[in-house]
CSV table of C-alpha atoms and ligand atoms in Angstrom, one decimal:
chain,number,residue,atom,x,y,z
A,1,MET,CA,-4.3,-8.2,24.6
A,2,PRO,CA,-2.4,-5.8,22.2
A,3,MET,CA,-2.1,-6.8,18.8
A,4,SER,CA,1.1,-8.1,18.1
A,5,GLU,CA,2.7,-11.2,16.3
A,6,GLU,CA,1.4,-13.4,19.0
A,7,ASN,CA,-1.9,-12.9,17.3
A,8,LEU,CA,-0.9,-14.2,14.2
A,9,ASN,CA,-0.5,-17.7,15.8
A,10,ASN,CA,-3.9,-17.9,17.1
A,11,HIS,CA,-7.0,-18.4,15.0
A,12,PRO,CA,-8.8,-15.0,15.5
A,13,LYS,CA,-12.5,-15.3,16.7
A,14,VAL,CA,-15.1,-15.7,14.3
A,15,LEU,CA,-17.4,-12.6,13.6
A,16,ILE,CA,-19.0,-13.8,10.5
A,17,PRO,CA,-18.9,-17.3,9.7
A,18,GLU,CA,-18.2,-18.6,6.2
A,19,VAL,CA,-22.0,-19.8,5.5
A,20,LYS,CA,-23.5,-16.3,6.6
A,21,LEU,CA,-20.7,-14.4,4.6
A,22,GLN,CA,-21.7,-16.3,1.4
A,23,ALA,CA,-25.6,-16.3,1.8
A,24,ARG,CA,-25.4,-12.3,2.2
A,25,ILE,CA,-23.2,-12.0,-0.9
A,26,THR,CA,-25.7,-14.0,-2.8
A,27,GLU,CA,-28.4,-11.5,-1.3
A,28,LEU,CA,-26.3,-8.5,-2.4
A,29,ALA,CA,-25.7,-9.8,-5.9
A,30,GLN,CA,-29.4,-10.5,-6.4
A,31,GLU,CA,-30.1,-6.6,-5.4
A,32,ILE,CA,-27.3,-5.4,-7.9
A,33,ASN,CA,-28.6,-7.9,-10.6
A,34,HIS,CA,-32.1,-6.4,-10.1
A,35,ASP,CA,-30.6,-2.8,-10.3
A,36,PHE,CA,-28.5,-3.3,-13.2
A,37,GLN,CA,-30.5,-5.6,-15.4
A,38,GLY,CA,-29.7,-5.3,-19.1
A,39,LYS,CA,-26.9,-2.8,-18.5
A,40,GLU,CA,-23.3,-3.0,-19.2
A,41,VAL,CA,-20.9,-2.6,-16.0
A,42,THR,CA,-17.3,-1.8,-15.3
A,43,ALA,CA,-16.8,-3.7,-11.9
A,44,ILE,CA,-13.9,-2.1,-9.9
A,45,CYS,CA,-12.1,-4.1,-7.3
A,46,ILE,CA,-10.3,-2.2,-4.7
A,47,LEU,CA,-7.0,-4.0,-4.2
A,48,LYS,CA,-5.9,-5.4,-1.9
A,49,SER,CA,-8.4,-6.3,0.8
A,50,SER,CA,-11.5,-6.8,-1.7
A,51,PHE,CA,-10.1,-9.2,-3.9
A,52,ILE,CA,-11.8,-12.2,-2.3
A,53,PHE,CA,-15.1,-10.4,-1.9
A,54,PHE,CA,-14.9,-9.0,-5.6
A,55,SER,CA,-14.1,-12.7,-7.0
A,56,ASP,CA,-17.2,-14.2,-5.2
A,57,ILE,CA,-19.8,-11.4,-5.8
A,58,ILE,CA,-18.7,-11.0,-9.7
A,59,ARG,CA,-19.4,-14.8,-10.2
A,60,LYS,CA,-22.9,-14.1,-9.0
A,61,LEU,CA,-23.8,-11.0,-11.4
A,62,GLU,CA,-25.9,-11.5,-14.5
A,63,PHE,CA,-25.1,-8.7,-16.7
A,64,PRO,CA,-22.2,-8.1,-19.0
A,65,LEU,CA,-19.2,-6.7,-17.1
A,66,THR,CA,-15.7,-5.8,-17.3
A,67,CYS,CA,-13.4,-6.0,-14.4
A,68,GLU,CA,-10.9,-3.3,-13.3
A,69,PHE,CA,-8.6,-3.3,-10.4
A,70,LEU,CA,-7.7,-0.1,-8.3
A,71,GLY,CA,-4.9,-0.5,-5.9
A,72,VAL,CA,-4.8,1.8,-2.9
A,73,SER,CA,-2.9,1.9,0.2
A,74,GLY,CA,-3.1,4.2,3.2
A,75,TYR,CA,-0.1,6.3,3.9
A,76,SER,CA,0.9,4.7,7.2
A,77,SER,CA,0.0,1.4,8.7
A,78,LYS,CA,-2.0,3.2,11.5
A,79,ILE,CA,-5.4,1.8,11.9
A,80,VAL,CA,-6.9,5.3,11.9
A,81,SER,CA,-7.5,6.3,8.3
A,82,SER,CA,-6.4,9.8,7.2
A,83,GLY,CA,-8.6,9.4,4.1
A,84,GLU,CA,-5.2,10.4,2.0
A,85,VAL,CA,-4.6,7.3,0.0
A,86,LYS,CA,-1.7,6.5,-2.4
A,87,ILE,CA,-3.0,4.7,-5.6
A,88,THR,CA,-0.7,2.0,-6.2
A,89,LEU,CA,-2.2,0.5,-9.3
A,90,ASP,CA,-4.6,2.7,-11.6
A,91,ILE,CA,-7.1,1.7,-13.8
A,92,ASN,CA,-6.2,1.5,-17.5
A,93,ASP,CA,-9.5,1.6,-19.4
A,94,PRO,CA,-11.4,5.0,-19.6
A,95,LEU,CA,-14.4,5.1,-17.1
A,96,GLU,CA,-16.2,7.9,-19.5
A,97,ASN,CA,-19.8,6.9,-20.1
A,98,ARG,CA,-19.4,3.6,-18.3
A,99,ASN,CA,-21.9,2.2,-15.4
A,100,VAL,CA,-19.5,1.6,-12.6
A,101,ILE,CA,-19.6,-0.2,-9.5
A,102,ILE,CA,-17.0,0.0,-6.9
A,103,PHE,CA,-16.3,-3.1,-4.6
A,104,ASP,CA,-14.6,-2.4,-1.3
A,105,ASP,CA,-13.8,-4.3,1.8
A,106,ILE,CA,-14.7,-2.0,4.7
A,107,VAL,CA,-16.0,1.5,5.3
A,108,ASP,CA,-15.0,2.9,8.6
A,109,SER,CA,-14.4,6.5,8.6
A,110,GLY,CA,-15.5,6.6,5.0
A,111,LEU,CA,-12.5,8.8,4.1
A,112,THR,CA,-10.8,6.3,1.8
A,113,LEU,CA,-14.1,5.6,-0.2
A,114,ALA,CA,-15.0,9.1,-0.5
A,115,TYR,CA,-11.4,9.9,-1.9
A,116,ILE,CA,-11.9,7.1,-4.4
A,117,MET,CA,-15.2,8.0,-5.6
A,118,ASN,CA,-14.1,11.4,-6.1
A,119,SER,CA,-11.2,10.6,-8.1
A,120,LEU,CA,-13.2,8.2,-10.1
A,121,ARG,CA,-15.9,10.9,-10.7
A,122,ALA,CA,-13.8,13.1,-12.3
A,123,ARG,CA,-13.4,10.4,-15.0
A,124,ARG,CA,-16.9,11.0,-15.8
A,125,PRO,CA,-18.8,7.7,-15.8
A,126,ALA,CA,-22.6,7.6,-16.6
A,127,LEU,CA,-23.2,6.4,-13.2
A,128,ILE,CA,-21.1,5.1,-10.3
A,129,LYS,CA,-22.2,2.9,-7.4
A,130,SER,CA,-20.4,1.8,-4.4
A,131,CYS,CA,-20.8,-1.7,-2.6
A,132,SER,CA,-18.9,-2.2,0.8
A,133,LEU,CA,-19.0,-5.8,2.3
A,134,LEU,CA,-18.5,-4.3,5.6
A,135,MET,CA,-19.2,-1.1,7.3
A,136,LYS,CA,-18.6,0.3,10.8
A,137,PRO,CA,-21.2,3.1,11.2
A,138,GLU,CA,-19.7,4.4,14.5
A,139,GLY,CA,-16.6,5.3,12.6
A,140,LEU,CA,-18.1,7.5,9.9
A,141,LYS,CA,-16.5,10.8,9.5
A,142,THR,CA,-17.7,12.0,6.2
A,143,GLN,CA,-21.1,11.8,4.7
A,144,ILE,CA,-21.0,9.1,2.1
A,145,GLU,CA,-23.6,6.9,0.5
A,146,ILE,CA,-22.9,3.5,0.1
A,147,ASP,CA,-25.6,1.8,-2.3
A,148,TYR,CA,-25.1,-1.7,-1.2
A,149,VAL,CA,-23.7,-2.7,2.3
A,150,GLY,CA,-23.3,-6.5,3.4
A,151,PHE,CA,-22.9,-6.1,7.0
A,152,LYS,CA,-22.8,-3.2,9.5
A,153,ILE,CA,-20.5,-4.3,12.3
A,154,GLY,CA,-19.1,-2.7,15.6
A,155,LYS,CA,-15.5,-1.1,16.1
A,156,GLU,CA,-13.7,-4.3,16.2
A,157,PHE,CA,-10.7,-4.8,14.0
A,158,VAL,CA,-11.6,-7.5,11.6
A,159,VAL,CA,-9.4,-9.9,9.4
A,160,GLY,CA,-9.7,-12.7,7.0
A,161,TYR,CA,-11.7,-13.2,3.7
A,162,GLY,CA,-9.0,-10.6,1.9
A,163,ILE,CA,-8.9,-8.4,4.8
A,164,ASP,CA,-5.4,-8.1,6.6
A,165,PHE,CA,-3.7,-7.3,10.0
A,166,SER,CA,-0.4,-5.9,8.6
A,167,GLU,CA,-0.7,-8.1,5.3
A,168,ASN,CA,-1.4,-11.1,7.3
A,169,LEU,CA,-4.5,-13.3,7.7
A,170,ARG,CA,-6.0,-12.6,4.3
A,171,GLY,CA,-6.6,-16.1,3.5
A,172,LEU,CA,-9.1,-16.9,6.4
A,173,PRO,CA,-12.4,-18.0,4.8
A,174,TYR,CA,-14.5,-16.3,7.6
A,175,ILE,CA,-14.3,-12.6,8.9
A,176,GLY,CA,-12.7,-12.8,12.3
A,177,TYR,CA,-11.7,-10.2,14.7
A,178,ILE,CA,-8.5,-9.2,17.2
A,179,GLU,CA,-9.0,-8.1,20.2
A,180,HIS,CA,-6.7,-5.0,20.9
A,181,GLY,CA,-5.7,-3.0,23.9
A,182,HIS,CA,-5.9,0.5,24.6
B,201,IMP,P1,-11.8,4.3,6.2
B,201,IMP,O1,-11.0,5.3,5.4
B,201,IMP,O2,-11.5,4.8,7.6
B,201,IMP,O3,-13.2,4.0,5.8
B,201,IMP,O4,-11.0,3.1,6.3
B,201,IMP,C1,-11.2,2.0,5.3
B,201,IMP,C2,-10.0,1.3,5.1
B,201,IMP,O5,-9.3,1.0,6.4
B,201,IMP,C3,-10.5,-0.3,4.7
B,201,IMP,O6,-10.4,-0.3,3.2
B,201,IMP,C4,-9.6,-1.3,5.2
B,201,IMP,O7,-8.3,-1.1,4.4
B,201,IMP,C5,-9.0,-0.4,6.5
B,201,IMP,N1,-9.7,-0.8,7.6
B,201,IMP,C6,-10.7,-0.2,8.4
B,201,IMP,N2,-11.1,-1.0,9.3
B,201,IMP,C7,-10.4,-2.2,9.3
B,201,IMP,C8,-10.3,-3.5,9.9
B,201,IMP,O8,-11.1,-3.6,11.0
B,201,IMP,N3,-9.5,-4.3,9.7
B,201,IMP,C9,-8.6,-4.3,8.7
B,201,IMP,N4,-8.7,-3.0,7.9
B,201,IMP,C10,-9.5,-2.1,8.2
B,202,MG,MG1,-8.8,-1.4,2.0
């Protein structure tokens, strides 16, 4: 079935149910709490798709943190990422000497996160770590270390929990998937 407006009228199939999602986010938060004990952190939410994940996970973090929002969008609506991203909202506060954790939704080719990490490294944070809710290991096109990964998934196109299909379906409480034709 090709991806089309017809798909928007159906409920996407469930890939990761809400309960499993929340349980894994609790585990991720525990790992991060362990590593960042006693530190002060700037938590960066990559907009738009990470906003729900970010709001859930930061409520489970137990060290002092400030929140920043970095808006990025690909240059086209094509599914394959070029890795070249447009900054739609920049971070106001300096990152110099800060402990930074970036929260992202999905790493597919890895090009988007690599681009973001490189541009943030130029701001000379003391430490920069990355956390992605989802990762598609088969899609990786660049060497990138992701410090915290929620779930490794296959090649399916996922939606929900903040993640969109042409700006739709972000409000689903679970991670669903849409089958697309070739
Ligand atoms: P990458 O640069 O190939 O790693 O692409 C990462 C970005 O592409 C993610 O932050 C998403 O915005 C988008 N993306 C990748 N896979 C999916 C998907 O299955 N559903 C929705 N967006 C996706
Ligand atoms: Mg995204």
